[in-house]
Structures are given as structure tokens and as C-alpha cells.
């Protein structure tokens, strides 16, 4: 799976070369393409440093990123960081202790996180050019699972509710989740069950709908669409 990181970095770099760093990115409207690529590189550098110096916690601003002065050169910078990340991750046992911001304090957490982070932003860049490549279904299922079971449980994400339930079902790979927005916390169970609203579609499109990149009309929504819309707004990244 790590091979997707340098591949997605190279695709992103090619989009940057074609469109230029000032090109708008509809998926991340506050960032142009140069800012998107800078973010990707910063994430790669920070998470690679956490693995290299494990179990020490690395403060991102303490790193010398080697960021080029010329934003047009961000593409080659990104590719170099992606290659370095894969080199470091391959040399580190997945079960080694490593600082993370979750309960999973292992190198494997960062391998998974980087793979999905770079893949989504590769899609963002390609979508800016108008023809994004579809996600691999199995990788997209894992990205949805990570999003639902890890990412949305960050302290800064408002996930509680009044007991509303959402069933998410991938149709091109094995993956189903039942989300319950309780008054105290949100729970996610990997199972087939009836929810107030059901969301069915290809795993990549489900991922993009949850992230706010695609409108829910891109997938099949059955039941109380307002429940999905309210939850989707709360977890928008």
C-alpha cells in the first residue's frame, strides 16, 4: 500500500506543473494548488519525522522543511518527501512504539494516515484539473473506516447528537458501518443494520461525500437525508 504515496505525489506534481501554483482548487477553496502541495509536503515531513525519531513527539514548526522559494518547484520537493517517507516507513516495524495523536501509538498508524491523506489530496489536485482518477475500492474502504473510527473522533470535531443513526454501505468492496450520534459521544460499529438514513455507493464516492468533496447526490441516499446533511456538515474537513 505504501507505493500509493509516491505515485500520488507524482500525479500531484504533474498537475502542479500543468496548472501552476496559483490555480484554484475547488475541493479546498481556501487554498490554491501551491498551498495544497505545501500542505501535503508539510504533512509528509512531520509524520516521517515522528517515525524517524520515535517515540519522541515532533513539533511541526521545529522542522526544516527545505521548502523552495519558487512555488513552481513545490512538485519536485513533494516527490522527494514522499520517496523519503516510504523509505523510512518501510524500514520501521509497523508495531514499533511511536507518538501519534490517537490511542494507536504505533508506526502502522502513520503508514495508514499518510497513505489516505496523500490520496485524498491527490484527488483534490486532479479534480482541479477536471479529471480525477478513481480510488482503489479496497483502499477507499480502509480510508472510510479510518475516517469513521479514528479521524472524526478528534476532540475538535462535533459528533454528538440526539441518537440519530446513519448506515454507510460500500457497494464495490466489503465495508459497512452504523454510526450512532449519542448525546455524549458518537459510536461506530462495523455491521449491517438499519439506520435513520442509509448511504450506499462506491467506496471512493462515499469517502468524498463524507469529506464534503462530493454532493450526496453522487451516491444513493435512503431515508432521512437531513440526518446525513447535518452530520456531514459537522465532520467536514
mmCIF file of C-alpha atoms in Angstrom:
data_model
loop_
_atom_site.group_PDB
_atom_site.id
_atom_site.type_symbol
_atom_site.label_atom_id
_atom_site.label_comp_id
_atom_site.label_asym_id
_atom_site.label_seq_id
_atom_site.Cartn_x
_atom_site.Cartn_y
_atom_site.Cartn_z
ATOM 1 C CA UNK A 1 0.000 0.000 0.000
ATOM 2 C CA UNK A 2 2.865 2.424 0.629
ATOM 3 C CA UNK A 3 3.540 2.533 -3.109
ATOM 4 C CA UNK A 4 0.494 4.763 -3.496
ATOM 5 C CA UNK A 5 2.223 7.585 -1.595
ATOM 6 C CA UNK A 6 4.985 8.340 -4.141
ATOM 7 C CA UNK A 7 2.627 7.587 -7.016
ATOM 8 C CA UNK A 8 0.041 10.074 -5.763
ATOM 9 C CA UNK A 9 2.772 12.629 -5.066
ATOM 10 C CA UNK A 10 3.991 12.360 -8.666
ATOM 11 C CA UNK A 11 0.478 12.752 -10.037
ATOM 12 C CA UNK A 12 0.016 15.856 -7.887
ATOM 13 C CA UNK A 13 3.343 17.252 -9.040
ATOM 14 C CA UNK A 14 2.312 16.766 -12.664
ATOM 15 C CA UNK A 15 -0.910 18.696 -12.047
ATOM 16 C CA UNK A 16 1.084 21.498 -10.432
ATOM 17 C CA UNK A 17 3.398 21.620 -13.445
ATOM 18 C CA UNK A 18 0.439 21.756 -15.818
ATOM 19 C CA UNK A 19 -1.768 24.278 -13.992
ATOM 20 C CA UNK A 20 0.738 26.318 -11.991
ATOM 21 C CA UNK A 21 0.756 27.011 -8.245
ATOM 22 C CA UNK A 22 -1.824 29.803 -8.443
ATOM 23 C CA UNK A 23 -4.542 27.551 -9.868
ATOM 24 C CA UNK A 24 -7.715 27.359 -7.737
ATOM 25 C CA UNK A 25 -8.620 24.084 -6.013
ATOM 26 C CA UNK A 26 -12.418 23.767 -5.693
ATOM 27 C CA UNK A 27 -12.124 20.936 -3.137
ATOM 28 C CA UNK A 28 -10.089 23.187 -0.807
ATOM 29 C CA UNK A 29 -11.377 26.663 -1.683
ATOM 30 C CA UNK A 30 -9.158 28.479 0.834
ATOM 31 C CA UNK A 31 -6.033 27.084 -0.850
ATOM 32 C CA UNK A 32 -4.615 27.404 -4.321
ATOM 33 C CA UNK A 33 -2.692 24.486 -5.807
ATOM 34 C CA UNK A 34 0.638 25.668 -4.419
ATOM 35 C CA UNK A 35 -0.793 25.859 -0.909
ATOM 36 C CA UNK A 36 -2.318 22.403 -1.254
ATOM 37 C CA UNK A 37 1.022 20.912 -2.306
ATOM 38 C CA UNK A 38 2.787 22.745 0.516
ATOM 39 C CA UNK A 39 0.343 21.222 2.999
ATOM 40 C CA UNK A 40 0.940 17.734 1.595
ATOM 41 C CA UNK A 41 4.699 18.183 1.911
ATOM 42 C CA UNK A 42 4.456 19.504 5.443
ATOM 43 C CA UNK A 43 2.360 16.504 6.488
ATOM 44 C CA UNK A 44 4.828 14.107 4.875
ATOM 45 C CA UNK A 45 7.798 15.762 6.573
ATOM 46 C CA UNK A 46 6.164 15.895 10.005
ATOM 47 C CA UNK A 47 4.857 12.359 10.051
ATOM 48 C CA UNK A 48 8.106 10.975 8.657
ATOM 49 C CA UNK A 49 9.986 12.772 11.448
ATOM 50 C CA UNK A 50 7.683 11.244 14.057
ATOM 51 C CA UNK A 51 8.567 7.781 12.769
ATOM 52 C CA UNK A 52 12.302 8.506 12.439
ATOM 53 C CA UNK A 53 12.576 9.878 15.978
ATOM 54 C CA UNK A 54 10.065 7.545 17.622
ATOM 55 C CA UNK A 55 8.777 7.632 20.298
ATOM 56 C CA UNK A 56 9.628 11.351 20.582
ATOM 57 C CA UNK A 57 6.814 13.771 19.700
ATOM 58 C CA UNK A 58 7.890 16.138 16.934
ATOM 59 C CA UNK A 59 6.555 19.694 16.794
ATOM 60 C CA UNK A 60 5.954 20.540 13.112
ATOM 61 C CA UNK A 61 7.338 24.072 13.346
ATOM 62 C CA UNK A 62 10.638 22.684 14.644
ATOM 63 C CA UNK A 63 11.372 21.036 11.291
ATOM 64 C CA UNK A 64 13.483 22.444 8.491
ATOM 65 C CA UNK A 65 11.225 21.626 5.576
ATOM 66 C CA UNK A 66 13.572 22.737 2.817
ATOM 67 C CA UNK A 67 10.647 24.480 1.154
ATOM 68 C CA UNK A 68 11.670 26.031 -2.181
ATOM 69 C CA UNK A 69 11.337 29.788 -2.607
ATOM 70 C CA UNK A 70 9.845 29.192 -6.056
ATOM 71 C CA UNK A 71 6.347 27.745 -5.650
ATOM 72 C CA UNK A 72 6.634 26.196 -9.110
ATOM 73 C CA UNK A 73 9.316 23.909 -7.617
ATOM 74 C CA UNK A 74 6.975 22.531 -4.955
ATOM 75 C CA UNK A 75 6.247 19.461 -7.094
ATOM 76 C CA UNK A 76 9.776 18.040 -7.050
ATOM 77 C CA UNK A 77 10.002 18.915 -3.333
ATOM 78 C CA UNK A 78 6.812 16.938 -2.680
ATOM 79 C CA UNK A 79 8.049 13.921 -4.633
ATOM 80 C CA UNK A 80 11.336 13.865 -2.708
ATOM 81 C CA UNK A 81 9.470 13.964 0.615
ATOM 82 C CA UNK A 82 7.135 11.178 -0.497
ATOM 83 C CA UNK A 83 10.048 8.960 -1.503
ATOM 84 C CA UNK A 84 11.747 9.642 1.820
ATOM 85 C CA UNK A 85 8.563 8.866 3.752
ATOM 86 C CA UNK A 86 8.215 5.470 2.115
ATOM 87 C CA UNK A 87 11.876 4.687 2.753
ATOM 88 C CA UNK A 88 11.502 5.480 6.460
ATOM 89 C CA UNK A 89 8.187 3.658 6.864
ATOM 90 C CA UNK A 90 9.463 0.512 5.146
ATOM 91 C CA UNK A 91 12.461 0.378 7.470
ATOM 92 C CA UNK A 92 10.354 0.800 10.628
ATOM 93 C CA UNK A 93 8.484 -2.206 12.110
ATOM 94 C CA UNK A 94 4.738 -1.363 12.000
ATOM 95 C CA UNK A 95 4.300 -2.335 15.639
ATOM 96 C CA UNK A 96 7.083 -0.110 16.959
ATOM 97 C CA UNK A 97 6.043 2.454 19.548
ATOM 98 C CA UNK A 98 5.594 5.885 18.008
ATOM 99 C CA UNK A 99 3.918 9.104 19.055
ATOM 100 C CA UNK A 100 0.512 9.713 17.485
ATOM 101 C CA UNK A 101 -2.461 11.853 18.444
ATOM 102 C CA UNK A 102 -4.662 8.767 18.922
ATOM 103 C CA UNK A 103 -4.777 5.696 21.160
ATOM 104 C CA UNK A 104 -2.853 3.782 18.486
ATOM 105 C CA UNK A 105 0.791 4.585 19.287
ATOM 106 C CA UNK A 106 2.435 2.586 16.523
ATOM 107 C CA UNK A 107 4.317 3.230 13.294
ATOM 108 C CA UNK A 108 1.486 1.494 11.463
ATOM 109 C CA UNK A 109 -0.842 4.338 12.331
ATOM 110 C CA UNK A 110 1.305 6.797 10.346
ATOM 111 C CA UNK A 111 1.624 4.454 7.361
ATOM 112 C CA UNK A 112 -2.154 4.305 7.105
ATOM 113 C CA UNK A 113 -2.632 8.012 7.792
ATOM 114 C CA UNK A 114 -0.119 9.141 5.179
ATOM 115 C CA UNK A 115 -1.475 6.809 2.520
ATOM 116 C CA UNK A 116 -5.002 8.180 2.838
ATOM 117 C CA UNK A 117 -4.006 11.819 3.396
ATOM 118 C CA UNK A 118 -1.936 11.941 0.226
ATOM 119 C CA UNK A 119 -4.529 10.002 -1.792
ATOM 120 C CA UNK A 120 -7.340 12.413 -0.922
ATOM 121 C CA UNK A 121 -5.245 15.469 -1.729
ATOM 122 C CA UNK A 122 -4.097 13.862 -4.979
ATOM 123 C CA UNK A 123 -7.780 13.653 -5.841
ATOM 124 C CA UNK A 124 -8.180 17.320 -4.871
ATOM 125 C CA UNK A 125 -5.388 18.302 -7.247
ATOM 126 C CA UNK A 126 -6.658 16.163 -10.114
ATOM 127 C CA UNK A 127 -10.198 17.441 -9.613
ATOM 128 C CA UNK A 128 -8.841 20.972 -10.054
ATOM 129 C CA UNK A 129 -7.633 19.830 -13.465
ATOM 130 C CA UNK A 130 -11.057 18.336 -14.170
ATOM 131 C CA UNK A 131 -10.430 14.582 -14.433
ATOM 132 C CA UNK A 132 -9.636 12.902 -11.099
ATOM 133 C CA UNK A 133 -8.611 9.246 -11.030
ATOM 134 C CA UNK A 134 -10.970 6.971 -9.101
ATOM 135 C CA UNK A 135 -9.818 5.499 -5.795
ATOM 136 C CA UNK A 136 -8.909 1.836 -5.481
ATOM 137 C CA UNK A 137 -12.018 0.301 -3.812
ATOM 138 C CA UNK A 138 -10.155 -1.596 -1.088
ATOM 139 C CA UNK A 139 -8.020 1.419 -0.218
ATOM 140 C CA UNK A 140 -11.113 3.628 -0.193
ATOM 141 C CA UNK A 141 -12.914 1.265 2.201
ATOM 142 C CA UNK A 142 -9.959 1.477 4.564
ATOM 143 C CA UNK A 143 -9.942 5.267 4.214
ATOM 144 C CA UNK A 144 -13.642 5.404 5.121
ATOM 145 C CA UNK A 145 -13.001 3.096 8.071
ATOM 146 C CA UNK A 146 -10.128 5.267 9.296
ATOM 147 C CA UNK A 147 -12.240 8.383 8.896
ATOM 148 C CA UNK A 148 -15.185 6.945 10.820
ATOM 149 C CA UNK A 149 -13.300 5.110 13.557
ATOM 150 C CA UNK A 150 -10.355 7.473 14.099
ATOM 151 C CA UNK A 151 -10.415 10.872 12.417
ATOM 152 C CA UNK A 152 -13.920 12.064 13.295
ATOM 153 C CA UNK A 153 -13.313 11.277 16.965
ATOM 154 C CA UNK A 154 -10.844 14.134 17.340
ATOM 155 C CA UNK A 155 -11.735 16.479 20.179
ATOM 156 C CA UNK A 156 -12.330 19.368 17.770
ATOM 157 C CA UNK A 157 -14.976 17.526 15.708
ATOM 158 C CA UNK A 158 -18.583 17.932 16.960
ATOM 159 C CA UNK A 159 -20.039 14.442 16.506
ATOM 160 C CA UNK A 160 -22.701 14.165 19.229
ATOM 161 C CA UNK A 161 -26.396 14.269 18.528
ATOM 162 C CA UNK A 162 -29.763 13.024 19.727
ATOM 163 C CA UNK A 163 -29.467 9.352 18.855
ATOM 164 C CA UNK A 164 -29.593 9.688 15.066
ATOM 165 C CA UNK A 165 -28.269 6.692 13.140
ATOM 166 C CA UNK A 166 -26.546 6.557 9.762
ATOM 167 C CA UNK A 167 -25.798 3.379 7.851
ATOM 168 C CA UNK A 168 -22.982 3.569 5.303
ATOM 169 C CA UNK A 169 -22.565 0.740 2.810
ATOM 170 C CA UNK A 170 -19.875 0.362 0.154
ATOM 171 C CA UNK A 171 -21.067 -1.420 -2.975
ATOM 172 C CA UNK A 172 -17.747 -2.157 -4.722
ATOM 173 C CA UNK A 173 -15.808 -3.596 -1.772
ATOM 174 C CA UNK A 174 -16.712 -5.074 1.604
ATOM 175 C CA UNK A 175 -17.453 -2.288 4.058
ATOM 176 C CA UNK A 176 -20.468 -1.343 6.184
ATOM 177 C CA UNK A 177 -20.733 0.934 9.206
ATOM 178 C CA UNK A 178 -23.520 2.025 11.548
ATOM 179 C CA UNK A 179 -22.995 5.450 13.100
ATOM 180 C CA UNK A 180 -24.969 6.467 16.193
ATOM 181 C CA UNK A 181 -24.794 10.099 17.290
ATOM 182 C CA UNK A 182 -25.412 9.796 21.013
ATOM 183 C CA UNK A 183 -25.786 12.685 23.431
ATOM 184 C CA UNK A 184 -22.353 12.007 24.960
ATOM 185 C CA UNK A 185 -20.415 10.551 22.046
ATOM 186 C CA UNK A 186 -20.637 9.087 18.590
ATOM 187 C CA UNK A 187 -20.219 5.347 18.178
ATOM 188 C CA UNK A 188 -19.343 3.444 15.018
ATOM 189 C CA UNK A 189 -19.916 -0.280 14.578
ATOM 190 C CA UNK A 190 -18.826 -2.251 11.514
ATOM 191 C CA UNK A 191 -22.074 -4.025 10.722
ATOM 192 C CA UNK A 192 -25.137 -4.166 8.512
ATOM 193 C CA UNK A 193 -28.052 -2.501 10.295
ATOM 194 C CA UNK A 194 -30.955 -0.197 9.567
ATOM 195 C CA UNK A 195 -30.335 3.494 10.213
ATOM 196 C CA UNK A 196 -32.426 6.646 10.052
ATOM 197 C CA UNK A 197 -30.634 7.221 6.774
ATOM 198 C CA UNK A 198 -28.724 4.772 4.573
ATOM 199 C CA UNK A 199 -25.925 5.858 2.264
ATOM 200 C CA UNK A 200 -24.859 3.420 -0.461
ATOM 201 C CA UNK A 201 -22.259 3.795 -3.167
ATOM 202 C CA UNK A 202 -18.764 3.050 -4.361
ATOM 203 C CA UNK A 203 -16.265 3.367 -1.542
ATOM 204 C CA UNK A 204 -14.346 6.238 -3.125
ATOM 205 C CA UNK A 205 -17.517 8.248 -3.627
ATOM 206 C CA UNK A 206 -18.646 7.524 -0.063
ATOM 207 C CA UNK A 207 -15.305 8.843 1.179
ATOM 208 C CA UNK A 208 -15.641 12.026 -0.859
ATOM 209 C CA UNK A 209 -19.239 12.583 0.251
ATOM 210 C CA UNK A 210 -18.267 12.238 3.924
ATOM 211 C CA UNK A 211 -15.365 14.640 3.404
ATOM 212 C CA UNK A 212 -17.636 17.157 1.698
ATOM 213 C CA UNK A 213 -15.900 16.825 -1.679
ATOM 214 C CA UNK A 214 -18.970 15.415 -3.423
ATOM 215 C CA UNK A 215 -22.665 16.154 -3.065
ATOM 216 C CA UNK A 216 -24.714 13.298 -1.567
ATOM 217 C CA UNK A 217 -26.475 13.028 -4.939
ATOM 218 C CA UNK A 218 -23.309 11.224 -6.116
ATOM 219 C CA UNK A 219 -24.408 8.210 -4.052
ATOM 220 C CA UNK A 220 -27.707 6.582 -3.089
ATOM 221 C CA UNK A 221 -29.352 8.117 -0.026
ATOM 222 C CA UNK A 222 -32.375 6.368 1.505
ATOM 223 C CA UNK A 223 -34.335 7.680 4.470
ATOM 224 C CA UNK A 224 -33.896 10.958 6.327
ATOM 225 C CA UNK A 225 -31.492 12.916 4.145
ATOM 226 C CA UNK A 226 -31.467 15.763 6.678
ATOM 227 C CA UNK A 227 -29.774 13.466 9.220
ATOM 228 C CA UNK A 228 -26.956 12.850 6.757
ATOM 229 C CA UNK A 229 -26.676 16.541 5.850
ATOM 230 C CA UNK A 230 -26.387 17.640 9.487
ATOM 231 C CA UNK A 231 -23.764 15.015 10.306
ATOM 232 C CA UNK A 232 -21.864 15.675 7.081
ATOM 233 C CA UNK A 233 -21.599 19.350 7.950
ATOM 234 C CA UNK A 234 -20.259 18.577 11.425
ATOM 235 C CA UNK A 235 -17.450 16.358 10.148
ATOM 236 C CA UNK A 236 -16.431 18.420 7.107
ATOM 237 C CA UNK A 237 -12.655 18.526 6.597
#
